[in-house]
Coordinates of N, CA and C and ligand atoms in Angstrom, one line a residue:
M1 N 75.5 99.7 89.5 CA 76.6 99.4 90.3 C 77.1 97.9 90.1
K2 N 78.4 97.7 90.1 CA 78.9 96.3 89.9 C 78.6 95.5 91.1
T3 N 78.3 94.2 90.9 CA 78.1 93.3 92.1 C 79.1 92.2 92.0
F4 N 79.8 91.9 93.1 CA 80.8 90.9 93.2 C 80.3 89.9 94.2
V5 N 80.4 88.6 93.9 CA 79.9 87.5 94.8 C 81.0 86.8 95.5
C6 N 81.0 86.6 96.8 CA 82.0 85.8 97.4 C 81.6 84.3 97.1
K7 N 82.6 83.6 96.6 CA 82.3 82.2 96.1 C 82.2 81.3 97.3
R8 N 82.6 81.8 98.5 CA 82.5 80.9 99.7 C 81.2 81.0 100.4
C9 N 80.8 82.3 100.6 CA 79.6 82.4 101.5 C 78.4 83.1 100.8
G10 N 78.6 83.6 99.6 CA 77.5 84.2 98.8 C 77.3 85.7 99.1
Y11 N 78.2 86.3 100.0 CA 78.1 87.7 100.3 C 78.3 88.5 99.0
I12 N 77.5 89.6 98.9 CA 77.6 90.5 97.7 C 78.3 91.8 98.1
A13 N 79.3 92.1 97.4 CA 80.0 93.4 97.5 C 79.6 94.3 96.4
F14 N 79.3 95.6 96.7 CA 78.8 96.5 95.7 C 80.0 97.4 95.3
G15 N 80.2 97.6 94.0 CA 81.2 98.5 93.5 C 82.5 97.8 93.3
E16 N 83.2 97.3 94.4 CA 84.4 96.7 94.3 C 84.5 95.5 95.3
P17 N 85.2 94.5 95.0 CA 85.4 93.4 96.0 C 86.3 93.9 97.2
P18 N 86.0 93.5 98.4 CA 86.8 94.0 99.6 C 88.1 93.2 99.7
Q19 N 89.0 93.6 100.5 CA 90.3 92.9 100.7 C 89.9 91.5 101.2
N20 N 89.0 91.5 102.2 CA 88.5 90.2 102.8 C 87.0 90.3 102.9
C21 N 86.3 89.2 102.8 CA 84.9 89.1 102.9 C 84.5 89.4 104.4
P22 N 83.6 90.3 104.6 CA 83.2 90.7 106.0 C 82.5 89.5 106.7
I23 N 82.1 88.5 106.0 CA 81.3 87.4 106.6 C 82.2 86.2 106.9
C24 N 82.9 85.8 105.8 CA 83.7 84.5 105.9 C 85.2 84.8 105.8
N25 N 85.6 86.0 105.6 CA 87.1 86.4 105.6 C 87.8 85.9 104.3
A26 N 87.0 85.4 103.3 CA 87.7 85.0 102.1 C 88.4 86.1 101.5
P27 N 89.6 85.9 100.8 CA 90.4 87.0 100.2 C 89.7 87.5 98.9
K28 N 90.2 88.7 98.5 CA 89.6 89.3 97.3 C 89.5 88.4 96.1
Q29 N 90.5 87.6 95.9 CA 90.5 86.7 94.7 C 89.4 85.7 94.7
D30 N 88.7 85.5 95.8 CA 87.6 84.6 95.9 C 86.3 85.3 95.5
F31 N 86.3 86.6 95.1 CA 85.1 87.3 94.6 C 85.1 87.2 93.1
E32 N 83.8 87.1 92.6 CA 83.6 87.0 91.2 C 82.6 88.1 90.8
L33 N 82.9 88.8 89.7 CA 82.0 89.7 89.2 C 80.8 89.0 88.6
D34 N 79.6 89.4 89.1 CA 78.4 88.7 88.6 C 77.3 89.7 88.4
P35 N 77.0 90.2 87.2 CA 76.0 91.3 87.1 C 74.6 90.7 87.3
N36 N 74.4 89.4 87.3 CA 73.1 88.8 87.6 C 73.0 88.2 89.0
A37 N 73.8 88.6 89.9 CA 73.8 88.0 91.2 C 72.5 88.3 92.0
I38 N 71.9 89.4 91.6 CA 70.6 89.8 92.3 C 69.5 89.8 91.3
K39 N 68.4 89.1 91.6 CA 67.3 89.1 90.6 C 66.5 90.4 90.6
K40 N 66.0 90.7 89.5 CA 65.2 91.9 89.4 C 63.8 91.6 88.8
P41 N 62.7 92.3 89.3 CA 61.4 92.0 88.8 C 61.3 92.4 87.3
A42 N 60.6 91.6 86.6 CA 60.4 91.8 85.1 C 59.8 93.2 84.9
D43 N 58.7 93.5 85.7 CA 58.0 94.8 85.6 C 57.8 95.3 87.0
P44 N 58.6 96.2 87.6 CA 58.5 96.7 89.0 C 57.1 97.2 89.3
K45 N 56.3 97.6 88.3 CA 55.0 98.2 88.6 C 53.9 97.1 88.6
N46 N 54.3 95.9 88.2 CA 53.3 94.8 88.1 C 54.0 93.5 88.5
L47 N 54.2 93.4 89.8 CA 54.9 92.2 90.3 C 54.1 90.9 90.2
S48 N 54.9 89.9 89.9 CA 54.3 88.5 89.9 C 54.2 88.0 91.3
E49 N 53.5 86.9 91.5 CA 53.3 86.3 92.8 C 54.7 85.9 93.4
L50 N 55.5 85.3 92.5 CA 56.9 84.9 92.9 C 57.7 86.2 93.4
E51 N 57.6 87.2 92.6 CA 58.3 88.4 93.0 C 57.8 89.0 94.3
K52 N 56.5 89.0 94.5 CA 55.9 89.5 95.7 C 56.4 88.7 96.9
K53 N 56.7 87.4 96.7 CA 57.2 86.6 97.8 C 58.6 86.8 98.1
H54 N 59.4 87.4 97.2 CA 60.8 87.5 97.4 C 61.4 88.9 97.6
I55 N 60.8 89.9 97.1 CA 61.3 91.2 97.3 C 61.1 91.7 98.7
P56 N 62.2 92.1 99.4 CA 62.0 92.5 100.8 C 61.1 93.8 100.9
L57 N 60.5 93.9 102.0 CA 59.8 95.2 102.4 C 60.5 95.8 103.6
I58 N 60.8 97.1 103.5 CA 61.5 97.7 104.6 C 60.6 98.8 105.2
E59 N 60.4 98.7 106.5 CA 59.6 99.7 107.2 C 60.5 100.4 108.2
I60 N 60.5 101.7 108.2 CA 61.3 102.5 109.1 C 60.5 103.1 110.2
K61 N 61.0 102.9 111.4 CA 60.3 103.5 112.6 C 61.2 104.5 113.3
R62 N 60.8 105.7 113.5 CA 61.6 106.7 114.0 C 61.7 106.6 115.6
Q63 N 60.7 106.0 116.2 CA 60.7 105.9 117.6 C 61.0 104.5 118.0
C64 N 62.1 104.3 118.8 CA 62.5 103.0 119.3 C 62.0 102.8 120.7
G65 N 61.3 101.7 120.9 CA 60.8 101.4 122.3 C 61.8 100.5 123.1
L66 N 62.9 100.2 122.5 CA 63.9 99.3 123.2 C 65.1 100.1 123.6
V67 N 65.8 100.7 122.7 CA 67.1 101.4 123.0 C 66.8 102.8 123.5
G68 N 65.8 103.4 122.9 CA 65.5 104.8 123.3 C 65.9 105.8 122.3
S69 N 66.1 107.0 122.7 CA 66.3 108.1 121.8 C 67.6 108.0 121.0
G70 N 67.6 108.4 119.8 CA 68.8 108.3 118.9 C 68.8 107.0 118.2
C71 N 67.9 106.1 118.5 CA 67.8 104.8 117.8 C 66.7 104.9 116.7
L72 N 67.1 104.4 115.6 CA 66.1 104.3 114.5 C 65.9 102.8 114.2
D73 N 64.6 102.4 114.2 CA 64.3 101.0 113.9 C 63.9 100.8 112.5
A74 N 64.3 99.6 112.0 CA 63.9 99.2 110.7 C 63.4 97.8 110.8
N75 N 62.3 97.5 110.2 CA 61.7 96.2 110.1 C 61.8 95.7 108.7
I76 N 62.2 94.5 108.5 CA 62.4 93.9 107.2 C 61.5 92.6 107.1
K77 N 60.7 92.5 106.1 CA 59.9 91.4 105.9 C 60.1 90.8 104.5
I78 N 60.1 89.5 104.3 CA 60.1 88.9 103.0 C 58.8 88.1 102.8
G79 N 58.0 88.6 101.9 CA 58.0 89.8 101.2 C 56.6 90.4 101.4
E80 N 56.0 91.0 100.4 CA 54.6 91.5 100.4 C 53.7 90.3 100.6
I81 N 53.9 89.2 99.9 CA 53.2 88.0 100.3 C 54.3 87.2 101.1
I82 N 54.0 86.8 102.3 CA 55.0 86.2 103.2 C 55.6 84.9 102.5
H83 N 56.9 84.9 102.5 CA 57.6 83.7 101.9 C 57.5 82.5 102.7
P84 N 57.4 81.3 102.1 CA 57.4 80.1 102.9 C 58.7 79.9 103.7
M85 N 58.5 79.2 104.9 CA 59.7 78.8 105.7 C 59.6 77.3 106.0
E86 N 59.9 76.6 105.0 CA 59.9 75.1 105.1 C 61.2 74.5 104.8
A87 N 61.5 73.3 105.3 CA 62.8 72.7 105.1 C 63.3 72.7 103.6
K88 N 62.3 72.6 102.7 CA 62.7 72.5 101.3 C 62.7 73.9 100.6
H89 N 62.1 74.8 101.2 CA 62.0 76.1 100.6 C 62.0 77.2 101.6
Y90 N 63.0 78.0 101.7 CA 63.1 79.0 102.8 C 64.1 80.1 102.5
I91 N 64.0 81.2 103.3 CA 65.0 82.3 103.2 C 66.2 81.9 104.1
M92 N 67.3 81.8 103.5 CA 68.5 81.3 104.2 C 69.1 82.5 105.0
Y93 N 69.2 83.7 104.5 CA 69.7 84.8 105.2 C 69.2 86.1 104.6
I94 N 69.3 87.1 105.5 CA 69.1 88.5 105.0 C 70.3 89.3 105.3
D95 N 70.9 89.9 104.3 CA 72.0 90.8 104.5 C 71.6 92.3 104.4
L96 N 72.1 93.1 105.3 CA 71.7 94.5 105.3 C 72.9 95.4 105.1
Y97 N 72.7 96.5 104.4 CA 73.7 97.4 104.0 C 73.2 98.8 104.2
L98 N 74.1 99.7 104.6 CA 73.8 101.1 104.6 C 74.7 101.8 103.6
D99 N 74.1 102.5 102.7 CA 74.8 103.2 101.6 C 75.8 102.2 100.9
Y100 N 75.3 101.0 100.7 CA 76.1 99.9 100.0 C 77.2 99.3 100.8
N101 N 77.3 99.7 102.1 CA 78.3 99.2 103.0 C 77.6 98.1 103.9
F102 N 78.3 97.0 104.1 CA 77.7 95.9 104.8 C 77.4 96.3 106.3
I103 N 76.3 95.9 106.8 CA 76.0 96.1 108.3 C 76.0 94.7 109.0
C104 N 75.1 93.8 108.5 CA 75.0 92.5 109.2 C 74.4 91.5 108.3
R105 N 74.5 90.2 108.7 CA 73.8 89.1 108.1 C 73.0 88.4 109.2
Y106 N 71.7 88.2 108.8 CA 70.8 87.5 109.7 C 70.5 86.1 109.1
H107 N 71.0 85.0 109.8 CA 70.7 83.7 109.3 C 69.4 83.2 109.8
L108 N 68.6 82.5 108.9 CA 67.3 82.1 109.3 C 67.3 80.5 109.3
T109 N 66.6 79.9 110.2 CA 66.3 78.5 110.2 C 64.8 78.4 109.9
P110 N 64.5 77.5 109.0 CA 63.1 77.4 108.6 C 62.1 76.9 109.6
E111 N 62.5 76.2 110.6 CA 61.6 75.5 111.5 C 61.0 76.5 112.5
K112 N 61.8 77.5 113.0 CA 61.3 78.4 114.1 C 61.1 79.8 113.7
L113 N 61.6 80.3 112.6 CA 61.5 81.7 112.3 C 60.6 82.1 111.1
N114 N 60.0 83.2 111.3 CA 59.3 83.8 110.1 C 60.4 84.6 109.3
P115 N 60.2 84.9 108.1 CA 61.2 85.6 107.2 C 61.1 87.1 107.5
A116 N 61.5 87.5 108.7 CA 61.4 88.9 109.0 C 62.4 89.2 110.1
L117 N 62.8 90.5 110.2 CA 63.7 90.9 111.4 C 63.6 92.4 111.6
G118 N 64.0 92.7 112.8 CA 64.0 94.1 113.2 C 65.4 94.5 113.6
I119 N 65.8 95.7 113.2 CA 67.2 96.1 113.6 C 67.1 97.5 114.2
H120 N 68.2 97.9 114.9 CA 68.2 99.1 115.7 C 69.5 99.9 115.2
L121 N 69.2 101.0 114.5 CA 70.3 101.7 113.9 C 70.7 102.9 114.7
K122 N 72.0 103.2 114.7 CA 72.6 104.3 115.4 C 72.6 105.6 114.5
V123 N 72.4 105.3 113.2 CA 72.5 106.4 112.2 C 71.1 106.8 111.8
G124 N 70.9 108.1 111.5 CA 69.6 108.6 111.1 C 69.4 109.0 109.7
A125 N 70.4 108.7 108.9 CA 70.3 109.0 107.4 C 71.1 108.0 106.6
G126 N 70.7 107.9 105.4 CA 71.4 107.0 104.4 C 70.4 106.1 103.7
K127 N 70.9 105.3 102.9 CA 70.1 104.3 102.2 C 70.2 102.9 102.7
L128 N 69.2 102.4 103.3 CA 69.2 101.1 103.8 C 68.8 100.1 102.7
L129 N 69.6 99.0 102.6 CA 69.4 98.0 101.6 C 69.3 96.7 102.2
A130 N 68.2 95.9 101.9 CA 68.0 94.6 102.4 C 68.1 93.6 101.2
L131 N 68.9 92.6 101.4 CA 69.1 91.6 100.4 C 68.9 90.2 100.9
E132 N 67.9 89.5 100.4 CA 67.6 88.1 100.9 C 68.1 87.1 99.9
N133 N 68.3 85.9 100.5 CA 68.7 84.8 99.6 C 67.8 83.6 99.9
C134 N 66.9 83.3 98.9 CA 66.0 82.1 99.0 C 66.8 80.9 98.5
N135 N 66.6 79.7 99.1 CA 67.4 78.6 98.7 C 67.0 78.1 97.3
L136 N 65.8 78.4 96.9 CA 65.4 78.0 95.5 C 65.4 79.1 94.5
H137 N 65.1 80.3 94.9 CA 64.9 81.4 93.9 C 65.9 82.5 93.9
G138 N 67.0 82.3 94.7 CA 68.1 83.3 94.6 C 67.9 84.6 95.4
R139 N 68.7 85.5 95.0 CA 68.8 86.8 95.8 C 67.9 87.9 95.2
W140 N 67.3 88.6 96.2 CA 66.4 89.7 95.8 C 66.7 90.8 96.8
M141 N 66.5 92.1 96.3 CA 66.8 93.2 97.2 C 65.8 94.3 97.1
A142 N 65.9 95.1 98.2 CA 65.0 96.3 98.2 C 65.9 97.4 98.9
E143 N 65.6 98.7 98.6 CA 66.3 99.7 99.3 C 65.4 100.8 99.7
K144 N 65.7 101.5 100.8 CA 64.9 102.6 101.2 C 65.7 103.7 101.9
E145 N 65.4 104.9 101.5 CA 66.1 106.1 102.1 C 65.5 106.2 103.6
I146 N 66.4 106.4 104.5 CA 66.0 106.5 105.9 C 66.1 108.0 106.4
Ligands
FE2_1 FE1 61.5 81.2 97.3

């Protein structure tokens, strides 16, 4: 699938650029086709340490203890080896999509946060996609059928 990058805020649109960026409202012409916008592991079956630190892990929980019935929880962690959160090297944000449609962006500050988040979904089916952006090592993603 084609990936378009918003030149203002780094948001990735899948398939086609939107009329306006859902994060910063930039117009369609500010999107650039970039097939290399998201990094891919060299060998998915044999990840390097750097890849293990950057590829998100998605965990689905069917029972929500906060919202209650009908809510599906997803926890996202960066990554299998937890990524550093230091002023010079940290995860800047995590963007989430359902079936390649944007859901939300979670901004992280390195001083107080671990590179992880939990979300509460109203939907019970689809493909959840997590895309993180490391200030030094770029964007990495993972997807999971829910
Ligand atoms: Fe990194």
